[in-house]
Coordinates of C-alpha atoms and ligand atoms in Angstrom, one line a residue:
M1 CA 147.2 240.6 57.7
A2 CA 148.2 243.9 56.3
G3 CA 148.5 245.6 59.6
R4 CA 150.9 242.9 60.6
D5 CA 153.0 243.2 57.5
F6 CA 153.3 246.8 58.2
D7 CA 154.2 246.2 61.8
E8 CA 156.8 243.7 61.0
E9 CA 158.6 246.1 58.9
S10 CA 158.3 248.9 61.2
G11 CA 160.7 247.7 63.9
L12 CA 158.9 249.6 66.6
S13 CA 158.4 247.4 69.7
V14 CA 154.9 248.8 69.8
V15 CA 154.5 247.0 66.5
V16 CA 155.2 243.6 67.9
E17 CA 153.7 244.1 71.3
N18 CA 151.2 246.9 71.2
L19 CA 147.7 246.2 72.5
A20 CA 146.7 248.0 69.4
K21 CA 147.8 245.1 67.3
P22 CA 146.2 242.0 68.7
G23 CA 146.7 239.9 65.7
G24 CA 150.4 240.4 65.6
N25 CA 151.8 238.3 68.3
S26 CA 150.8 235.0 66.8
G27 CA 152.5 232.0 68.1
A28 CA 154.4 233.5 71.0
R29 CA 155.7 230.6 73.1
F30 CA 157.1 230.8 76.5
R31 CA 160.3 229.1 76.7
P32 CA 160.8 227.1 80.0
G33 CA 163.6 229.5 81.0
F34 CA 161.3 232.1 82.4
I35 CA 161.7 234.2 85.7
L36 CA 159.1 233.6 88.2
T37 CA 158.2 236.7 89.9
H38 CA 156.7 236.0 93.2
M39 CA 154.5 238.5 94.9
S40 CA 156.6 238.3 98.0
G41 CA 159.4 239.7 95.8
V42 CA 161.5 236.6 95.6
R43 CA 162.9 235.8 92.1
E44 CA 162.9 232.0 91.8
P45 CA 164.5 230.2 89.1
A46 CA 162.2 227.9 87.1
A47 CA 162.0 224.6 88.9
Q48 CA 164.3 222.1 87.1
E49 CA 162.9 218.8 88.4
Q50 CA 161.0 216.6 86.1
R51 CA 157.3 217.1 87.2
R52 CA 154.6 214.8 86.4
K53 CA 152.3 217.1 84.4
T54 CA 153.6 219.0 81.5
F55 CA 152.0 221.8 79.5
Y56 CA 152.6 223.7 76.3
L57 CA 151.2 227.3 75.8
E58 CA 151.0 229.2 72.6
T59 CA 149.8 232.9 72.8
F60 CA 148.2 234.9 70.1
G61 CA 147.3 238.5 70.1
C62 CA 148.1 241.7 72.2
Q63 CA 150.4 242.5 75.0
M64 CA 147.5 242.0 77.4
N65 CA 147.3 238.3 76.2
V66 CA 151.1 238.0 76.4
H67 CA 151.0 239.1 80.0
D68 CA 147.9 237.0 80.8
S69 CA 150.0 234.1 79.6
E70 CA 152.8 235.0 81.9
K71 CA 150.3 234.8 84.7
V72 CA 148.7 231.5 83.4
V73 CA 152.2 230.0 83.3
G74 CA 152.8 231.1 86.8
T75 CA 149.5 229.6 88.0
L76 CA 150.3 226.3 86.2
V77 CA 153.7 226.1 87.6
Q78 CA 152.4 226.6 91.0
Q79 CA 149.9 223.8 90.5
G80 CA 152.8 221.5 89.8
Y81 CA 152.9 221.6 86.0
R82 CA 156.2 221.9 84.0
Q83 CA 156.3 223.9 80.8
V84 CA 157.6 222.3 77.7
E85 CA 158.6 223.6 74.3
T86 CA 156.7 221.4 72.0
V87 CA 153.2 220.1 71.7
E88 CA 154.5 216.6 71.5
Q89 CA 156.1 216.8 74.9
A90 CA 153.0 218.2 76.6
D91 CA 150.1 216.5 78.5
L92 CA 148.2 219.6 78.3
I93 CA 148.2 221.9 75.2
L94 CA 146.8 225.5 75.7
Y95 CA 146.1 228.2 73.3
N96 CA 145.6 231.8 74.6
T97 CA 143.7 233.2 71.7
C98 CA 142.7 236.6 70.1
S99 CA 139.5 237.4 68.4
I100 CA 140.0 241.1 67.5
R101 CA 139.7 240.3 63.8
D102 CA 138.5 237.3 61.8
K103 CA 142.0 236.1 60.8
A104 CA 143.3 236.2 64.4
E105 CA 140.3 234.1 65.4
Q106 CA 140.8 231.4 62.7
K107 CA 144.4 230.7 63.8
V108 CA 143.4 228.7 66.9
F109 CA 141.1 226.5 64.9
H110 CA 143.9 225.7 62.5
R111 CA 146.1 224.8 65.4
L112 CA 143.5 222.6 67.0
A113 CA 143.0 220.8 63.6
D114 CA 146.7 220.3 63.2
Y115 CA 147.1 218.6 66.5
K116 CA 143.8 216.8 66.8
K117 CA 145.4 213.4 66.1
L118 CA 147.5 213.8 69.4
Q119 CA 144.4 213.4 71.4
S120 CA 144.7 209.6 71.0
Q121 CA 147.8 209.8 73.0
G122 CA 145.8 211.1 75.9
K123 CA 146.8 214.8 75.5
K124 CA 144.4 217.4 76.6
F125 CA 143.5 220.7 74.8
G126 CA 142.4 224.0 76.3
V127 CA 141.4 227.2 74.6
L128 CA 141.9 230.4 76.7
G129 CA 141.3 234.0 76.0
C130 CA 139.1 235.9 73.7
V131 CA 138.1 233.2 71.2
A132 CA 137.2 231.0 74.2
Q133 CA 135.0 233.8 75.6
Q134 CA 133.4 234.6 72.2
E135 CA 132.8 231.1 71.0
G136 CA 132.2 229.5 74.2
E137 CA 130.8 226.0 74.1
K138 CA 130.5 226.1 70.4
I139 CA 134.4 225.3 70.5
F140 CA 133.4 221.9 71.8
E141 CA 131.3 221.4 68.7
R142 CA 133.9 222.6 66.2
A143 CA 136.8 220.9 68.0
P144 CA 135.4 218.1 70.2
H145 CA 138.9 217.1 71.4
V146 CA 139.0 220.4 73.4
S147 CA 138.4 219.8 77.1
L148 CA 138.8 223.3 78.6
V149 CA 137.4 226.6 77.4
C150 CA 138.1 229.6 79.6
G151 CA 137.8 233.3 79.0
S152 CA 140.2 235.8 80.6
A153 CA 137.7 237.1 83.1
S154 CA 137.6 233.6 84.6
Y155 CA 141.3 232.9 84.8
R156 CA 141.4 233.2 88.6
N157 CA 139.4 230.0 88.6
L158 CA 142.0 228.2 86.6
P159 CA 143.5 226.3 89.6
Q160 CA 140.2 224.7 90.3
M161 CA 139.6 224.0 86.7
L162 CA 142.9 222.3 86.4
V163 CA 142.1 220.1 89.4
Q164 CA 138.8 219.2 87.7
L165 CA 140.6 218.4 84.4
E166 CA 143.0 216.1 86.2
N167 CA 140.2 214.4 88.2
A168 CA 138.2 214.0 85.1
S169 CA 140.9 212.1 83.2
G170 CA 140.1 208.7 84.5
P171 CA 138.4 205.9 82.5
A172 CA 135.3 206.7 80.7
E173 CA 133.0 204.8 83.1
R174 CA 134.3 206.6 86.3
A175 CA 132.1 209.3 87.6
I176 CA 133.9 212.7 87.5
P177 CA 134.6 213.6 91.1
R178 CA 133.2 216.9 92.1
A179 CA 134.1 218.2 95.5
A180 CA 131.3 219.5 97.6
G181 CA 130.7 223.1 96.8
E182 CA 133.0 222.9 93.8
V183 CA 130.6 224.4 91.4
A184 CA 129.8 227.3 93.7
A185 CA 133.6 228.0 94.0
L186 CA 133.7 228.2 90.2
R187 CA 130.6 230.3 89.9
D188 CA 127.5 228.8 88.3
D189 CA 128.9 228.9 84.8
A190 CA 131.9 226.7 85.3
F191 CA 131.2 223.1 85.1
V192 CA 132.5 219.7 84.3
E193 CA 130.5 217.7 81.9
K194 CA 131.0 214.1 80.8
A195 CA 129.5 214.4 77.3
S196 CA 128.4 211.3 75.5
D197 CA 127.0 212.6 72.2
S198 CA 128.6 213.0 68.8
G199 CA 129.8 209.5 68.6
L200 CA 133.2 210.1 70.2
R201 CA 134.5 208.1 73.1
T202 CA 133.1 209.4 76.3
R203 CA 136.4 210.0 77.9
D204 CA 137.4 212.3 75.0
L205 CA 134.7 214.7 75.9
I206 CA 135.6 216.2 79.1
R207 CA 134.3 219.7 79.1
I208 CA 135.2 222.3 81.5
T209 CA 134.2 226.0 81.0
G210 CA 134.9 229.2 82.7
L211 CA 133.0 231.8 80.6
D212 CA 130.4 233.8 82.2
D213 CA 132.5 236.0 84.5
R214 CA 132.3 239.1 82.4
Q215 CA 130.5 240.9 85.2
T216 CA 133.3 240.2 87.6
D217 CA 134.8 242.9 89.7
K218 CA 138.0 241.0 90.3
C219 CA 141.3 241.2 88.4
F220 CA 143.5 238.3 87.5
E221 CA 146.2 238.6 90.2
T222 CA 148.5 235.6 90.6
E223 CA 150.9 234.7 93.2
F224 CA 153.5 233.9 90.6
T225 CA 154.1 235.5 87.3
A226 CA 156.5 233.8 84.7
R227 CA 158.1 236.8 83.0
T228 CA 160.3 235.9 80.1
N229 CA 162.2 239.1 79.7
P230 CA 164.5 239.9 82.7
H231 CA 164.7 243.6 81.9
R232 CA 161.3 244.7 80.8
G233 CA 158.0 243.6 82.3
Y234 CA 154.4 244.2 82.0
I235 CA 152.1 245.2 84.8
T236 CA 148.2 245.1 84.2
I237 CA 146.5 248.1 85.9
I238 CA 143.0 247.8 84.4
E239 CA 141.2 244.9 82.8
G240 CA 138.1 244.9 80.5
C241 CA 136.5 247.8 78.7
D242 CA 133.4 249.8 79.0
K243 CA 133.6 251.8 75.8
F244 CA 131.8 249.5 73.3
C245 CA 133.1 251.0 70.2
A246 CA 130.8 249.8 67.4
Y247 CA 133.4 247.5 65.7
C248 CA 135.0 246.0 68.8
I249 CA 134.6 242.7 70.4
V250 CA 136.8 243.4 73.4
P251 CA 134.1 244.6 75.8
F252 CA 132.3 241.2 75.1
T253 CA 135.3 239.1 75.6
R254 CA 137.2 240.7 78.4
G255 CA 134.3 242.0 80.5
K256 CA 133.7 245.2 82.2
E257 CA 136.4 247.6 83.4
R258 CA 138.1 246.8 86.7
S259 CA 141.1 248.5 88.0
R260 CA 143.7 247.2 90.5
T261 CA 144.5 249.3 93.5
S262 CA 147.4 251.7 92.9
D263 CA 149.1 250.3 95.9
S264 CA 149.1 246.8 94.5
V265 CA 150.4 248.0 91.2
L266 CA 153.2 249.9 93.0
L267 CA 154.1 247.0 95.1
E268 CA 154.6 244.9 92.0
A269 CA 156.5 247.7 90.3
R270 CA 158.8 248.0 93.4
Q271 CA 159.3 244.2 93.4
M272 CA 160.3 244.4 89.7
G273 CA 162.6 247.2 90.5
D274 CA 164.2 245.2 93.2
L275 CA 164.6 242.2 90.9
G276 CA 166.6 244.2 88.3
Y277 CA 163.9 245.1 85.9
T278 CA 164.5 248.6 84.4
E279 CA 161.5 249.0 82.2
I280 CA 157.8 248.7 83.1
Q281 CA 154.9 248.7 80.7
L282 CA 151.6 249.5 82.3
L283 CA 148.8 247.6 80.5
G284 CA 145.0 248.0 80.1
Q285 CA 142.5 248.1 77.2
N286 CA 142.0 251.7 78.3
V287 CA 144.5 252.8 80.8
N288 CA 143.1 256.3 80.9
S289 CA 139.9 255.2 82.5
Y290 CA 141.9 253.6 85.3
K291 CA 140.2 254.2 88.7
D292 CA 142.0 253.3 91.8
P293 CA 139.4 251.3 93.9
A294 CA 141.0 252.8 97.0
G295 CA 140.7 256.3 95.5
K296 CA 144.3 257.1 96.2
R297 CA 145.7 257.9 92.7
S298 CA 144.6 259.0 89.3
F299 CA 146.1 257.3 86.2
A300 CA 148.6 260.2 85.8
E301 CA 149.5 260.0 89.5
L302 CA 150.0 256.3 89.3
L303 CA 152.1 256.7 86.1
A304 CA 154.4 259.3 87.9
A305 CA 154.6 257.1 91.0
V306 CA 155.7 254.0 88.9
G307 CA 158.2 256.2 87.2
E308 CA 159.8 257.1 90.5
V309 CA 160.2 253.5 91.7
P310 CA 163.9 252.9 92.4
G311 CA 165.7 251.2 89.6
I312 CA 163.0 251.8 87.0
R313 CA 164.4 253.8 84.1
R314 CA 161.5 253.5 81.6
V315 CA 157.9 253.4 82.0
R316 CA 155.4 253.0 79.1
F317 CA 151.7 252.6 78.9
T318 CA 149.2 251.3 76.5
T319 CA 146.6 251.6 75.3
S320 CA 144.9 255.1 75.6
H321 CA 141.5 256.2 74.6
P322 CA 141.4 259.8 73.4
R323 CA 138.1 260.6 75.2
D324 CA 139.8 259.8 78.5
F325 CA 143.2 261.1 77.7
G326 CA 143.9 263.9 80.1
R327 CA 146.4 266.8 80.0
D328 CA 147.6 265.5 83.4
I329 CA 149.3 262.6 81.5
V330 CA 151.5 265.0 79.5
D331 CA 152.2 266.9 82.7
A332 CA 153.4 263.7 84.3
I333 CA 155.6 262.9 81.3
D334 CA 157.0 266.5 81.6
A335 CA 157.7 266.1 85.3
V336 CA 159.1 262.5 85.5
P337 CA 162.0 261.8 83.2
S338 CA 161.6 258.0 83.3
L339 CA 158.2 258.2 81.5
C340 CA 158.9 257.4 77.9
D341 CA 158.7 259.9 75.1
H342 CA 156.0 258.0 73.4
V343 CA 152.2 258.0 73.4
H344 CA 149.9 255.6 71.5
L345 CA 146.7 257.3 70.9
P346 CA 144.3 255.3 68.6
V347 CA 142.3 257.5 66.4
Q348 CA 140.6 254.9 64.1
S349 CA 139.3 257.5 61.6
G350 CA 139.9 261.2 60.7
S351 CA 136.2 261.8 59.9
T352 CA 134.0 263.0 62.7
R353 CA 130.9 261.4 61.1
L354 CA 132.6 258.1 61.0
L355 CA 134.0 258.5 64.5
D356 CA 130.4 259.0 65.5
A357 CA 129.3 255.8 63.6
M358 CA 132.1 254.0 65.3
Q359 CA 130.8 255.3 68.7
R360 CA 134.3 256.6 69.6
L361 CA 132.9 259.5 71.7
Y362 CA 135.2 262.3 70.3
T363 CA 135.4 264.4 67.2
R364 CA 138.4 264.9 64.9
E365 CA 138.9 268.3 66.6
Q366 CA 138.8 266.9 70.1
Y367 CA 141.3 264.3 69.0
L368 CA 143.6 267.0 67.6
E369 CA 143.3 269.0 70.8
R370 CA 144.9 266.1 72.6
I371 CA 147.6 265.8 70.0
G372 CA 148.2 269.5 70.7
W373 CA 148.7 268.8 74.4
I374 CA 151.2 266.1 73.6
K375 CA 153.0 268.2 71.1
S376 CA 153.3 271.1 73.7
A377 CA 155.3 268.8 76.1
K378 CA 158.8 269.9 77.0
R379 CA 160.2 266.8 75.4
G380 CA 159.5 265.6 71.9
I381 CA 157.0 262.8 72.3
A382 CA 156.6 260.2 69.5
I383 CA 152.9 259.6 68.7
T384 CA 151.6 256.4 67.2
T385 CA 148.0 255.3 66.4
D386 CA 145.6 252.8 65.1
V387 CA 143.4 253.3 62.1
I388 CA 140.5 251.2 60.8
V389 CA 139.7 251.4 57.0
G390 CA 136.6 250.4 55.3
F391 CA 134.2 250.7 58.3
P392 CA 130.7 250.3 57.0
G393 CA 129.6 253.4 55.1
E394 CA 133.1 255.0 54.9
T395 CA 133.0 257.3 51.9
E396 CA 136.0 258.1 49.8
S397 CA 136.0 261.7 51.2
E398 CA 135.8 260.3 54.7
F399 CA 138.8 258.1 54.0
E400 CA 140.5 261.2 52.5
Q401 CA 140.0 262.8 55.9
T402 CA 142.0 260.1 57.6
L403 CA 144.8 260.7 55.2
T404 CA 144.9 264.4 55.9
L405 CA 144.8 263.6 59.6
L406 CA 148.1 261.5 59.1
E407 CA 149.7 264.6 57.7
Q408 CA 148.3 266.9 60.2
V409 CA 149.5 264.9 63.2
G410 CA 152.7 263.5 61.8
Y411 CA 152.7 260.1 63.4
D412 CA 155.8 258.1 64.1
G413 CA 153.9 254.9 63.4
V414 CA 150.4 253.9 62.4
F415 CA 148.8 250.4 62.8
S416 CA 146.2 250.1 60.2
F417 CA 143.6 247.4 59.8
K418 CA 140.8 246.5 57.4
Y419 CA 137.5 246.6 59.2
S420 CA 136.6 243.1 60.2
P421 CA 133.0 242.4 61.3
R422 CA 132.9 240.9 64.7
P423 CA 129.9 238.9 66.1
N424 CA 127.6 240.7 68.6
T425 CA 129.1 244.1 67.9
P426 CA 126.8 246.9 67.0
A427 CA 128.6 247.5 63.6
V428 CA 127.9 244.0 62.4
T429 CA 124.3 245.0 61.6
L430 CA 125.2 248.2 59.7
D431 CA 124.5 248.5 56.0
D432 CA 126.9 249.8 53.4
A433 CA 129.6 247.2 53.9
I434 CA 132.7 248.2 51.9
P435 CA 133.9 245.5 49.5
D436 CA 137.1 243.7 50.6
Q437 CA 138.9 244.9 47.5
E438 CA 138.2 248.5 48.3
K439 CA 139.2 248.0 51.9
A440 CA 142.5 246.5 50.7
Y441 CA 143.0 249.3 48.3
R442 CA 142.4 252.0 51.0
L443 CA 144.8 250.2 53.4
E444 CA 147.5 250.2 50.8
V445 CA 147.0 253.9 50.1
L446 CA 147.1 254.7 53.7
M447 CA 150.3 252.5 54.4
A448 CA 152.1 254.1 51.4
K449 CA 151.2 257.5 52.7
Q450 CA 152.3 256.9 56.2
R451 CA 155.6 255.3 54.9
E452 CA 156.4 258.5 53.1
L453 CA 155.6 260.5 56.2
Q454 CA 157.8 258.2 58.3
I455 CA 160.8 258.5 55.9
I456 CA 160.7 262.3 56.5
R457 CA 159.9 262.1 60.2
N458 CA 162.8 259.6 60.9
K459 CA 165.2 261.9 59.2
R460 CA 164.8 264.4 62.0
Y461 CA 166.8 262.1 64.3
L462 CA 169.9 262.1 62.1
G463 CA 172.8 263.4 64.0
M464 CA 171.1 263.1 67.4
I465 CA 172.3 261.1 70.3
L466 CA 169.5 258.8 71.7
E467 CA 169.6 256.5 74.6
V468 CA 168.7 252.9 73.8
M469 CA 168.0 249.9 75.8
I470 CA 169.7 247.0 74.2
E471 CA 167.3 244.3 73.2
G472 CA 169.6 241.8 71.2
R473 CA 172.1 241.4 68.6
N474 CA 172.0 240.8 64.9
E475 CA 175.2 238.7 64.3
A476 CA 174.9 238.6 60.6
R477 CA 174.9 242.4 60.4
Q478 CA 177.3 242.7 63.5
Q479 CA 174.8 245.2 64.9
W480 CA 173.2 245.6 68.3
I481 CA 169.4 246.1 68.4
G482 CA 168.3 248.9 70.6
R483 CA 165.1 250.6 71.5
T484 CA 164.8 254.3 72.2
S485 CA 162.5 256.0 74.6
Q486 CA 160.5 257.0 71.6
N487 CA 159.9 253.3 71.0
K488 CA 162.0 253.3 67.8
T489 CA 164.3 250.5 66.8
L490 CA 167.8 251.8 66.6
N491 CA 170.3 249.3 65.2
F492 CA 173.9 250.3 65.9
L493 CA 177.6 249.3 65.6
A494 CA 179.8 249.3 68.7
S495 CA 183.5 248.5 69.2
P496 CA 184.1 245.0 70.4
Q497 CA 185.7 246.5 73.5
A498 CA 182.4 248.0 74.6
K499 CA 181.0 245.5 77.1
L500 CA 177.4 245.5 75.8
E501 CA 174.7 243.1 76.6
P502 CA 170.9 243.0 76.3
G503 CA 169.3 245.1 79.1
S504 CA 172.1 247.6 79.2
Y505 CA 171.6 251.3 78.3
V506 CA 173.9 253.1 76.0
S507 CA 173.9 256.3 74.0
V508 CA 173.9 256.1 70.3
L509 CA 174.6 258.6 67.6
V510 CA 172.0 258.3 64.8
T511 CA 173.8 258.0 61.4
G512 CA 171.0 256.7 59.2
S513 CA 167.2 256.4 59.0
F514 CA 164.7 254.2 57.3
P515 CA 160.9 254.4 57.4
N516 CA 160.7 252.0 60.3
S517 CA 164.0 252.1 62.0
L518 CA 167.1 254.1 62.7
V519 CA 170.8 253.1 62.5
G520 CA 173.7 254.5 64.5
E521 CA 177.0 254.1 66.3
C522 CA 177.5 253.6 70.0
C523 CA 179.2 256.7 71.2
I524 CA 179.1 256.5 75.0
S525 CA 179.3 253.3 77.1
E526 CA 177.0 252.7 79.9
Q527 CA 179.8 253.4 82.4
M528 CA 180.7 256.8 80.7
E529 CA 177.2 258.0 80.2
L530 CA 176.0 258.0 83.8
S531 CA 175.5 261.8 83.6
V532 CA 173.3 261.4 80.7
H533 CA 169.7 261.5 81.5
P534 CA 167.7 258.3 80.9
S535 CA 165.4 259.7 78.4
S536 CA 167.5 262.5 77.0
M537 CA 167.7 263.3 73.3
I538 CA 170.7 265.6 72.7
A539 CA 171.7 267.3 69.6
P540 CA 175.4 266.9 69.3
Ligands
LIG601 N1 138.2 245.3 62.6 C1 139.4 245.9 62.4 N2 140.2 246.4 63.4 C2 139.8 246.4 64.5 N3 140.3 246.8 65.7 C3 139.5 246.5 66.8 N4 138.4 245.9 66.3 C4 138.5 245.8 64.9 C5 137.7 245.2 63.9 N5 136.5 244.7 64.2 C6 141.6 247.5 65.8 C7 141.4 249.0 66.3 C8 141.9 248.8 67.6 C9 142.9 247.8 67.6 C10 143.3 247.2 68.9 O1 142.4 246.9 66.7 O2 142.2 249.8 65.5 O3 142.5 250.1 68.2
LIG602 FE1 137.6 248.1 71.8 FE2 136.9 250.7 71.9 FE3 137.4 249.3 74.2 FE4 139.4 249.9 72.6 S1 138.1 251.4 73.7 S2 139.1 247.8 73.6 S3 138.6 249.8 70.6 S4 135.8 249.0 72.7

């Protein structure tokens, strides 16, 4: 996928993890060494004992999916399952899937086909997430060895579904036990069925579904969350989407918007701060339409409150919708230093006519007005965006308008995608499809243009001192890998005497720049730089 190639190059973490790039996180696996964050605030090591039931989980897609998986793992561990690293070791094999574009959707079917033969060893397969919601029971037809299909809006029913799955794994002839009231507990749409069609052995066709909860008001809140990164963690503040952009499948797969109370979000943030996390990323399909069910805080107020949680040095949020993006968010960034110098504001197109066809609910001018707010902030805020090329009816001159927008805004990163028709979306019935070759050409032109712009933009950082959070080390290059508040990758050298490790914050002098990353030298150690402000950007 072109968007992904671009992303992989760019080195922005937003690239790997951004909600805006759901196809890009293919194949993320949680290693068993996660940290279980308990809602009581106790950090528990992953249980070491050999448990009876094992599971393997692979995650595709956006940050929202990655974080859902952290909660799914927490749920499974609480149910007595043990996570393993390979499909071969697992009793239960789960895929948390993405359907934002066609290619993302196909990945799960490839995986299911690859491992079908393992069914004869008694392994069970489950499909979770957006493909589950979108394809529903059709998955059982296409991959009859799948036993569980569950969309994200039904995850809170997972414990009951797991019980059903276990109870249903007896001999073929045995009636599947169903506790009194069980169906009601799972809502009417969740059921266990012992299918006997299609010529396969009956016991291979246990079918459990949780699909029709898209009207739910409830969020997926778990007692345990299995966070894999000990320094940076996600918190979902809003699930679902009510926008119904013409091309987008998300409102159909993730259901209607539902926000968590700001108190509950803050409780989780404080627990994470207590546990040593220093960076929090607030997640939602559209965080700007966050509405505190208790009516206590707006999104900007919640953002500011999370930024003031003791121990939290960085707060990010994604993804924003320009229509709902308020000036108060910029005011919050101005007022609270721990709010990162980065806003991801997907534009999709630079043409007002096309924006209208996409049902984006804003014009080019209104979008630029928001960009003006961001640019008038006291700190320099990096801006990134998403663009779709080849939406039905996009003329050459409309595409040109997107190119001029890139210049006008001066983005720090652009995630660009070829339009991919998605089932049930309004755009799927539109005429004037753009041939794939033309879409590919436009994508190439756009990426080349943005690359040139990024070369220029990144040069501005030369000679500046930026604070980074260390994410890892590239031994081959003898470089540390850091991330700046602007969400840029900054690879740097440091003397072996400097006691650096992932998670620590250091100041780095930028000595070189590439289109998608910066390079530098560590100039101040963590101990020495205590007086340096967390999100400072200092010209030497
Ligand atoms: N085709 C191509 N790109 C899409 N996106 C969403 N739906 C589609 C689609 N049908 C892109 C948008 C969005 C990002 C998450 O994915 O740019 O912002
Ligand atoms: Fe999809 Fe539009 Fe909702 Fe984003 S705002 S998830 S693009 S429908």
